[in-house]
GROMACS .gro file of C-alpha atoms in nm:
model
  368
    1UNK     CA    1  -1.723  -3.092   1.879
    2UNK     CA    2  -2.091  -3.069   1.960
    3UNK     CA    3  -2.271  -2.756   1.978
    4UNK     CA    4  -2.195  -2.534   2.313
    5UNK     CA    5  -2.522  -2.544   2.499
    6UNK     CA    6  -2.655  -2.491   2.908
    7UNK     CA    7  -2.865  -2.807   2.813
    8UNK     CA    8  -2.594  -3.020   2.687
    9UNK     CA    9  -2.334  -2.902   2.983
   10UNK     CA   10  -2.030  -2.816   2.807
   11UNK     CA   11  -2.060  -2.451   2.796
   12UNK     CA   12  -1.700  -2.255   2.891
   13UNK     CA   13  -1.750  -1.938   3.107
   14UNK     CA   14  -1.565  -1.654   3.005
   15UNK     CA   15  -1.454  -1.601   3.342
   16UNK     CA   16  -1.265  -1.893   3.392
   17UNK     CA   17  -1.082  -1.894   3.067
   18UNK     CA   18  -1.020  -1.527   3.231
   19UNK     CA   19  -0.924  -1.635   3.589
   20UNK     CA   20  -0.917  -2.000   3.584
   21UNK     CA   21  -1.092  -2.304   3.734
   22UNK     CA   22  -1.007  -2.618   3.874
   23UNK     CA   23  -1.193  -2.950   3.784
   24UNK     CA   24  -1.347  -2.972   4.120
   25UNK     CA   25  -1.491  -2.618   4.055
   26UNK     CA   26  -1.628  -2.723   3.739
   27UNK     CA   27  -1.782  -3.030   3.809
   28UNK     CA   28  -1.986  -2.858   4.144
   29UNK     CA   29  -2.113  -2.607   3.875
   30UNK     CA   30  -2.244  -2.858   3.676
   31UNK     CA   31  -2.436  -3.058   4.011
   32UNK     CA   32  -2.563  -2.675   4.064
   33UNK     CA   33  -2.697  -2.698   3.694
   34UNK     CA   34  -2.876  -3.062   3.748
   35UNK     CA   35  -3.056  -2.872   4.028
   36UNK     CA   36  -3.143  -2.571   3.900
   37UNK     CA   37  -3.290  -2.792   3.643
   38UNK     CA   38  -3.061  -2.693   3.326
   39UNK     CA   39  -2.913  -3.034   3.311
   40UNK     CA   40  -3.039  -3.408   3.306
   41UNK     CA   41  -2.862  -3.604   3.519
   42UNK     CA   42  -2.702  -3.840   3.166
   43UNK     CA   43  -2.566  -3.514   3.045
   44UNK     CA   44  -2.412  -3.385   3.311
   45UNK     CA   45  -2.208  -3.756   3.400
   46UNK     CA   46  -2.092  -3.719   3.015
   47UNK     CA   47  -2.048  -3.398   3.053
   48UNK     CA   48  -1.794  -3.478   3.401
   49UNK     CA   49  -1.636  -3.726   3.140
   50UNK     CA   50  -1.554  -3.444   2.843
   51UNK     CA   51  -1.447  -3.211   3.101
   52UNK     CA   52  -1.206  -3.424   3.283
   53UNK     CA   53  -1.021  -3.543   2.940
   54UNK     CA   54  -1.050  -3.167   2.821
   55UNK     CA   55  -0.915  -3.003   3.131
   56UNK     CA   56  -0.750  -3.275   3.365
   57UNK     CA   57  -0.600  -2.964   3.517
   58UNK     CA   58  -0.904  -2.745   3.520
   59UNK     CA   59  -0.913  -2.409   3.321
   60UNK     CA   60  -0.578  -2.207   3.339
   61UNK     CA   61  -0.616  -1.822   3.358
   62UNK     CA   62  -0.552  -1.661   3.025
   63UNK     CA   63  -0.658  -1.298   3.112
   64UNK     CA   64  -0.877  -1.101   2.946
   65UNK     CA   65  -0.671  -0.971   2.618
   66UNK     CA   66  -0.583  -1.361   2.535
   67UNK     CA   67  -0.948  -1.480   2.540
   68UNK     CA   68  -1.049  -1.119   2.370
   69UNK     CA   69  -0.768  -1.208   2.078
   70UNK     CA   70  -0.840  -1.590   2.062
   71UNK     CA   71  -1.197  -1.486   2.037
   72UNK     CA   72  -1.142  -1.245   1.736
   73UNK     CA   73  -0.930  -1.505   1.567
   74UNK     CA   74  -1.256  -1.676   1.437
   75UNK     CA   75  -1.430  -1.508   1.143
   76UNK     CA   76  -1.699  -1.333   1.381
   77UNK     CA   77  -1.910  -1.322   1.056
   78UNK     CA   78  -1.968  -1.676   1.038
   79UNK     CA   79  -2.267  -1.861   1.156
   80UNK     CA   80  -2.077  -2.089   1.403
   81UNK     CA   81  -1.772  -2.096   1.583
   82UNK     CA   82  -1.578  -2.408   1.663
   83UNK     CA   83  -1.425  -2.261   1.957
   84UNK     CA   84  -1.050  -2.444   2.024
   85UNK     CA   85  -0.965  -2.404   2.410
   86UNK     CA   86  -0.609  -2.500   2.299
   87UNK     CA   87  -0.556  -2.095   2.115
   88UNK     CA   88  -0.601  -1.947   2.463
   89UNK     CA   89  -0.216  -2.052   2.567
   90UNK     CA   90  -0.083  -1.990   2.195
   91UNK     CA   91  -0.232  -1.603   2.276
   92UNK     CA   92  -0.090  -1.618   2.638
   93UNK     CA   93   0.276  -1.689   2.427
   94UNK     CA   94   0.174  -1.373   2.169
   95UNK     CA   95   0.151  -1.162   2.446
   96UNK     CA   96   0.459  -1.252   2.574
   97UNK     CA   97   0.635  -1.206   2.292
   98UNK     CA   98   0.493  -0.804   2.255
   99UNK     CA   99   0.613  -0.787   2.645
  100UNK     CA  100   0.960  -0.936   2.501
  101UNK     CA  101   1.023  -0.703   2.282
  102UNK     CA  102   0.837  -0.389   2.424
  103UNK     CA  103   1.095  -0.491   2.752
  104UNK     CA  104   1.391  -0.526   2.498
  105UNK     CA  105   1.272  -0.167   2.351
  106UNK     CA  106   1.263   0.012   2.738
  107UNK     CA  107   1.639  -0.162   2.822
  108UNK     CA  108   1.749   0.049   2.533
  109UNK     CA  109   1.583   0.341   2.659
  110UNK     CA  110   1.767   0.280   2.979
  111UNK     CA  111   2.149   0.250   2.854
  112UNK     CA  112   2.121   0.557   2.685
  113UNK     CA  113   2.003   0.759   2.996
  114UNK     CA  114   2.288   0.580   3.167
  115UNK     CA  115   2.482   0.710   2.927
  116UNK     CA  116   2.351   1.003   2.922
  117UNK     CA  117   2.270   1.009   2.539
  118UNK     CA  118   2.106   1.321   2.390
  119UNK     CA  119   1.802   1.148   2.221
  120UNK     CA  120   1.708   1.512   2.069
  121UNK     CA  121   1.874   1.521   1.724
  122UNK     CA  122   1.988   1.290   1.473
  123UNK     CA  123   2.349   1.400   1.347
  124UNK     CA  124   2.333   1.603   1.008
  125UNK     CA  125   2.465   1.345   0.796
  126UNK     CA  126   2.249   1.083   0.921
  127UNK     CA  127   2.093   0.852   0.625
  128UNK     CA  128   1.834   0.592   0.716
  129UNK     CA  129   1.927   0.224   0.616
  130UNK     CA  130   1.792   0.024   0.342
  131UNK     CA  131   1.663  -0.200   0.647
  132UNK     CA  132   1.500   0.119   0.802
  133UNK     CA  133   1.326   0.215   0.478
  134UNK     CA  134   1.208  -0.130   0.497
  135UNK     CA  135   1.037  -0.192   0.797
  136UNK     CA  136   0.889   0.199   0.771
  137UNK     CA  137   0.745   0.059   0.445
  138UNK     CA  138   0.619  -0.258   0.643
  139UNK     CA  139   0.449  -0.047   0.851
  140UNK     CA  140   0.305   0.179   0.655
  141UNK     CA  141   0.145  -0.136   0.471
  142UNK     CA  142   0.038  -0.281   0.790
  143UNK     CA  143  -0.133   0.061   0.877
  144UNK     CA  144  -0.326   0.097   0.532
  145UNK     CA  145  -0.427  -0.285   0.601
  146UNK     CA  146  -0.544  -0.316   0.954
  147UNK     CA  147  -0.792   0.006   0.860
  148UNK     CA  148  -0.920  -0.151   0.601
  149UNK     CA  149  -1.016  -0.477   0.807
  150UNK     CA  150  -1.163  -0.287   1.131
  151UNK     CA  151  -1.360  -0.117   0.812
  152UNK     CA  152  -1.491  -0.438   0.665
  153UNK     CA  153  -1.505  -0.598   1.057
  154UNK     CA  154  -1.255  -0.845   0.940
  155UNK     CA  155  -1.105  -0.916   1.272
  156UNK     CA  156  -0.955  -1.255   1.224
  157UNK     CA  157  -0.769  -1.105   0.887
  158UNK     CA  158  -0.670  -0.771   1.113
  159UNK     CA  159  -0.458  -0.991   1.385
  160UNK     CA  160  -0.304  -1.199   1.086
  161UNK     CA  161  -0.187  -0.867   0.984
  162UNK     CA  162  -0.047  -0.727   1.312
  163UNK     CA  163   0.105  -1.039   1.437
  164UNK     CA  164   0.319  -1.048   1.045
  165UNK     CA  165   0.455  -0.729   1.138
  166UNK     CA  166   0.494  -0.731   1.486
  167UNK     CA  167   0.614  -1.075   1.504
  168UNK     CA  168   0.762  -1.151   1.146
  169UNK     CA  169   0.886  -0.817   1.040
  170UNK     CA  170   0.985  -0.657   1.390
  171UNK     CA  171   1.093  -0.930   1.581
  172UNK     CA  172   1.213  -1.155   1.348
  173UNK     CA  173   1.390  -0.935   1.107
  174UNK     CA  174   1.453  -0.543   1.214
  175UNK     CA  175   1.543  -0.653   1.598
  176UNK     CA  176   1.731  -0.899   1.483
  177UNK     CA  177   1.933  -0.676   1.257
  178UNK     CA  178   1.960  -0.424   1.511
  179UNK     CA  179   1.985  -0.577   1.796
  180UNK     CA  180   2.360  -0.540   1.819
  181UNK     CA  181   2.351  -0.188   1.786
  182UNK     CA  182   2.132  -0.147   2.056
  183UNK     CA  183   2.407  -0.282   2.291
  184UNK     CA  184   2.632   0.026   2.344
  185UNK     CA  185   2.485   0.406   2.334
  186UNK     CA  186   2.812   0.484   2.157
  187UNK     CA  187   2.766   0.304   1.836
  188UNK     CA  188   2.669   0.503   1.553
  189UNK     CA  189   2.348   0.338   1.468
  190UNK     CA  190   2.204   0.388   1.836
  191UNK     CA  191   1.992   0.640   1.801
  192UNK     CA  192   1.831   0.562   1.476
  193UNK     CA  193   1.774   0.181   1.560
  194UNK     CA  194   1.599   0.322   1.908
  195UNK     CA  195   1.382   0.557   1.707
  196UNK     CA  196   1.271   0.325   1.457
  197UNK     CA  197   1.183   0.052   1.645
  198UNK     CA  198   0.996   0.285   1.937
  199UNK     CA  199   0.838   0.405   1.660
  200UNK     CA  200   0.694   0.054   1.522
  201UNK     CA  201   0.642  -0.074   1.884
  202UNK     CA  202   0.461   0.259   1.978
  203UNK     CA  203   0.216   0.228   1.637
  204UNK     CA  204   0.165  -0.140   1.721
  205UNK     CA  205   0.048  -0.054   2.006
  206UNK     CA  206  -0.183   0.173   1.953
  207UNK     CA  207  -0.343  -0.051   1.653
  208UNK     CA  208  -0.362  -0.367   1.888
  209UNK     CA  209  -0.476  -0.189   2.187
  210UNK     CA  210  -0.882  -0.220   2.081
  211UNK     CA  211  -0.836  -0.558   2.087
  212UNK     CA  212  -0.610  -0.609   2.378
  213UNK     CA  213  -0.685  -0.344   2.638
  214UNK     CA  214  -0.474  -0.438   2.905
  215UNK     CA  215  -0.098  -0.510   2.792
  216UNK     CA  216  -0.115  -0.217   2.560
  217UNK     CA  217  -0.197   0.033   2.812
  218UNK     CA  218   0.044  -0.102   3.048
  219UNK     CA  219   0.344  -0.164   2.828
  220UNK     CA  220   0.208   0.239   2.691
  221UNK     CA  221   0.275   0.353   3.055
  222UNK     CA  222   0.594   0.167   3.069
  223UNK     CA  223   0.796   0.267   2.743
  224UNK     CA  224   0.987   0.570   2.784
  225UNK     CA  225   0.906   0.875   2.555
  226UNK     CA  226   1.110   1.003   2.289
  227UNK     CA  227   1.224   1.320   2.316
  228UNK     CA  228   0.931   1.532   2.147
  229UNK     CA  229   0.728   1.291   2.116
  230UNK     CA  230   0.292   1.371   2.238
  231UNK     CA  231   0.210   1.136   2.444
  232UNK     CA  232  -0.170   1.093   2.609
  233UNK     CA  233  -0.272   0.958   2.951
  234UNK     CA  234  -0.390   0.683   2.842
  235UNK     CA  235  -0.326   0.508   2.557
  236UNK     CA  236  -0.761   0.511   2.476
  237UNK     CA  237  -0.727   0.889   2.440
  238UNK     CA  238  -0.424   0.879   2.165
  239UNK     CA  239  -0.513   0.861   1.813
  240UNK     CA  240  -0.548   0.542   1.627
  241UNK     CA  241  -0.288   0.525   1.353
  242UNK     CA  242  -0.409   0.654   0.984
  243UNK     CA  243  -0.321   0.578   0.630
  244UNK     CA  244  -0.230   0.968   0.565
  245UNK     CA  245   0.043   0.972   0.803
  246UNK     CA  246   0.283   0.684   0.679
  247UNK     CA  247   0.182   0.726   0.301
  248UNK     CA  248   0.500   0.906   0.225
  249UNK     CA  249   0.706   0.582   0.332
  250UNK     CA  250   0.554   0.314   0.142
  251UNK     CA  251   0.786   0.203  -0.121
  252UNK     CA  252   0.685  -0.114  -0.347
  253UNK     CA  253   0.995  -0.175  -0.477
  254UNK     CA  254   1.170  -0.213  -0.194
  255UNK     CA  255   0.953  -0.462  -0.059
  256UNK     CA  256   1.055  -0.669  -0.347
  257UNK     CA  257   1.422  -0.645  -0.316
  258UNK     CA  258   1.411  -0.715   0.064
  259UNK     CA  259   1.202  -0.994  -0.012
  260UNK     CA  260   1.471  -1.124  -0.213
  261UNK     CA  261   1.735  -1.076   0.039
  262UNK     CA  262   1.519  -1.272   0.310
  263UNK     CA  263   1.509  -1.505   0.061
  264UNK     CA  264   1.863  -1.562   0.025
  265UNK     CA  265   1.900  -1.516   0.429
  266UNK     CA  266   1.642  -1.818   0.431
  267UNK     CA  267   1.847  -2.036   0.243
  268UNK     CA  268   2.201  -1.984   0.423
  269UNK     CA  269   2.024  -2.064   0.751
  270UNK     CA  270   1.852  -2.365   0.624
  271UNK     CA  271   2.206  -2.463   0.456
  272UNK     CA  272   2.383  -2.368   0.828
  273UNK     CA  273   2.103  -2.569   0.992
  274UNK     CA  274   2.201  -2.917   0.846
  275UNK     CA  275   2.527  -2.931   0.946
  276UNK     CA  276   2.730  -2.923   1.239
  277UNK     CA  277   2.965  -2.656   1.248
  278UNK     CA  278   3.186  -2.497   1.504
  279UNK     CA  279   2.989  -2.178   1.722
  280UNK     CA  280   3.024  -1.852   1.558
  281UNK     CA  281   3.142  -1.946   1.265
  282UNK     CA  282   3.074  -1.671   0.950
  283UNK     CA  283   3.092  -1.865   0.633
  284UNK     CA  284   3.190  -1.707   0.294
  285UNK     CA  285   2.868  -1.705   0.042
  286UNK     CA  286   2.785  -1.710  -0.281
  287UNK     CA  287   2.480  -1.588  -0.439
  288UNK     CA  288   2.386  -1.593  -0.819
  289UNK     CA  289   2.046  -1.531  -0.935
  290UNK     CA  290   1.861  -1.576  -1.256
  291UNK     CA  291   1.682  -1.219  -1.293
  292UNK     CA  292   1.910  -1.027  -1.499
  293UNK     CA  293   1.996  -0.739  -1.316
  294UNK     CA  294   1.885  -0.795  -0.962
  295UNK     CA  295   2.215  -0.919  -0.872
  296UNK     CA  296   2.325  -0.544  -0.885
  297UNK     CA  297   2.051  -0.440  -0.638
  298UNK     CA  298   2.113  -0.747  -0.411
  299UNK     CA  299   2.438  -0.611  -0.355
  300UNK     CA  300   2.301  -0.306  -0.177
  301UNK     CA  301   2.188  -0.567   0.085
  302UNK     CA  302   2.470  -0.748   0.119
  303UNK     CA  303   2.524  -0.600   0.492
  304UNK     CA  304   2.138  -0.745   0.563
  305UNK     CA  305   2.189  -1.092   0.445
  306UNK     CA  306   2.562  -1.127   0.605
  307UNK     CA  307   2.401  -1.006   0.988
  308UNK     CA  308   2.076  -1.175   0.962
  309UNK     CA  309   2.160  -1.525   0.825
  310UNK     CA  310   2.594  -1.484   1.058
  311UNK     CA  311   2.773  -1.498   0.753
  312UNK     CA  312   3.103  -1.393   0.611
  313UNK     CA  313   3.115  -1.187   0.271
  314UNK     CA  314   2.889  -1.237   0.055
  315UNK     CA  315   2.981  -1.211  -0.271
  316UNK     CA  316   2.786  -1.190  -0.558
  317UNK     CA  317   2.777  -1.328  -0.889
  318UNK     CA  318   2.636  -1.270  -1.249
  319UNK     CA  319   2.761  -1.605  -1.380
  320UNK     CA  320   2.582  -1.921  -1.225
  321UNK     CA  321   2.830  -2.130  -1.046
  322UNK     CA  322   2.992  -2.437  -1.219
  323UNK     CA  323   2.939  -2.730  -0.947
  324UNK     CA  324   3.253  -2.894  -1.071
  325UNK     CA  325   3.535  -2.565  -0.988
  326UNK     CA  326   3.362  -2.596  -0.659
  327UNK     CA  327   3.596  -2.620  -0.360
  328UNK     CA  328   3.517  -2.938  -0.134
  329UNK     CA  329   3.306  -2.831   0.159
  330UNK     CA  330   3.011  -2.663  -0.068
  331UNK     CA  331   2.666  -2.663   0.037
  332UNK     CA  332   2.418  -2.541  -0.230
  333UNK     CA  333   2.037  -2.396  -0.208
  334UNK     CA  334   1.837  -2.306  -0.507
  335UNK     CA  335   1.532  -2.145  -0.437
  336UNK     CA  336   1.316  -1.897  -0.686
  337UNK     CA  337   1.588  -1.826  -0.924
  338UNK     CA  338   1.871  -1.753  -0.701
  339UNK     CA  339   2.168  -2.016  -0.611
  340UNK     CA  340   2.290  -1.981  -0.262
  341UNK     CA  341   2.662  -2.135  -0.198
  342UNK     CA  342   2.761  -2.195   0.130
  343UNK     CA  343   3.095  -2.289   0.169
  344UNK     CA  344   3.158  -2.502   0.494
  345UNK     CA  345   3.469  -2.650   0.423
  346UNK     CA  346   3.711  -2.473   0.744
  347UNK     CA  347   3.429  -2.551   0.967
  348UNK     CA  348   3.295  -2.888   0.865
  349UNK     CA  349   3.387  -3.242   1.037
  350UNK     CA  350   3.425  -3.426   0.682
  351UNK     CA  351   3.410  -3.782   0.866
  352UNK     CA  352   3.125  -3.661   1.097
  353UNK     CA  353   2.927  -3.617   0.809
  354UNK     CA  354   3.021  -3.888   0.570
  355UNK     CA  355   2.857  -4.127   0.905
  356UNK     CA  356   2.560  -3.926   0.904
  357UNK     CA  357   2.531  -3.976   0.555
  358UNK     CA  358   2.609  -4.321   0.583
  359UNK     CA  359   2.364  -4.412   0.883
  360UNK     CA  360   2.066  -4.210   0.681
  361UNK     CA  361   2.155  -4.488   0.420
  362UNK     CA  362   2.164  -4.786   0.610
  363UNK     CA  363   1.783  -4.625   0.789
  364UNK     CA  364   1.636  -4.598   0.452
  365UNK     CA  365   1.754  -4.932   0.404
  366UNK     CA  366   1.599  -5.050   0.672
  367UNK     CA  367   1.287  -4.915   0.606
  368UNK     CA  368   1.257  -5.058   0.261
   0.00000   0.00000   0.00000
């Protein structure tokens, strides 16, 4: 678009991205412009024109955190910013999802003081999970990177890297995965899956909070403490998370090997996603992959992949699967190495497919 200018009208005032503004509103500040003399009477008709294409509804309130993040999404280094209006809702929808899942994190709280759950001490043979490793070692990473960015003023790469871990690697993996366990105090893996995820909510928090003021500091006041945990007034007066204090979790390899299980978890879901089988239905699995000895590694996650992707067992395989031995029902996925079986066969409608088949057919046909 053209160059944001009092002269040329189309200017957006950060307060009504912050509280809104109707298009009557805007138009009547753009008369008050002709008047004052900052506008010629041609510019301001087109500018009427732009604005009532562009914002037939006005200017919805976005608050100050989503224009503050939408803002800092740009490469602030750069000599000119083509400022989208349309990023101020997809930042509204970000913050909803940190209230989502800050919310899901405070219902857990509350079942265990229901419950009465003592929150104090982990039971003595208590082992973290491969998938707790994990998303410490996600964090840790995330730490080490958004330092480094608020060091080189890389703001738009900083919020790439807290939305991958709030959104991809909280949200869409270790909630997931835990989620279940979080149900009833009573299950074994309570209290670990409520520590680990206050724990990367909490950090998040306190990393996003100089770029979103407001949510952080309320969903800070909101979240229950742990037991022993130092918490400030305010969430400006705690500490800003450092390298130094997650260094002792980061763990390279396995990165890599979860990597590989998401991988596989990628596939059965895409697999799943073409077909149309009965609700809740677990299929069997089975995985081969090409890297000799990773199969033996994969195994440790076979839990992961079976909870994250609803599956049955997953079984593993050093030997690549002939397609002829088969049974009917198969679905296959190669994808980096690995071969992904899904096998469909008690839960697939065999003539419901063979028409779907048949009607993608006779569509191709048609558009030859």
């Amino acid at each position: 678009g053209r160059k944001m200018s009092k002269s040329l009208g189309n200017v957006i005032d950060p307060m009504h991205v912050i509280h809104g503004a109707s298009l009557e509103q805007l138009k009547q500040e753009l008369d008050v412009a002709v008047r004052n003399g900052y506008l010629t009477e041609e510019e301001m008709e087109r500018s009427k024109d732009e604005l009532s294409k562009k914002f037939p509804s006005g200017i919805p309130a976005s608050g100050v955190d989503c224009l503050r993040w939408t803002l800092l999404s740009y490469d602030v280094k750069s000599r000119q910013i083509n400022l989208d209006s349309d990023l101020f809702p997809r930042a509204g929808a970000w913050c909803n999802k940190i209230w989502q899942v800050s919310k899901f994190l405070v219902m857990a709280h509350e079942r265990a003081k229901e419950s009465g759950k003592d929150l104090s001490t982990l039971p003595k043979d208590f082992r973290p999970s491969i998938m707790d490793m994990w998303i410490l070692n996600q964090l840790a990473d995330t730490v080490q990177r958004v330092n480094e960015e608020f060091e080189e003023r890389n703001f738009d790469r900083l919020l790439k890297e807290l939305r991958s871990f709030l959104y991809g690697n909280v949200c869409d993996v270790y909630v997931e995965y835990i989620k279940n366990d979080l149900q009833d105090p009573n299950d074994p893996r309570f209290h670990s899956s409520l520590m680990f995820l206050h724990t990367c909510i909490m950090t998040s928090l306190k990393m996003i909070h100089p770029i979103m003021p407001y949510i952080t500091e309320e969903l800070y006041q909101r979240i229950p403490c742990m037991p022993k945990e130092r918490r400030q007034e305010s969430i400006m007066m705690d500490a800003f998370p450092q390298p130094t204090q997650w260094s002792g979790f980061v763990n390279p390899n396995l990165e890599t090997l979860m990597d590989r299980a998401l991988v596989i978890v990628s596939g059965i879901r895409s697999i799943k996603s073409n077909y149309s089988l009965q609700k809740g239905y677990a299929p069997p699995v089975l995985v081969h992959s090409e890297t000799q000895g990773e199969i033996e590694e994969l195994r440790g996650c076979s839990e992961i992949i079976s909870r994250l992707s609803k599956s049955g067992e997953i079984i593993f395989s050093e030997e690549k699967p002939n397609l002829t031995d088969l049974p009917v029902g198969s679905a296959i996925n190669t994808h980096e190495g690995l071969t992904i079986v899904v096998h469909l066969q008690d839960a697939l409608d065999l003539d419901k497919e063979m028409k779907k088949i048949k009607e993608k057919i006779e569509k191709n046909a048609r558009d030859v």
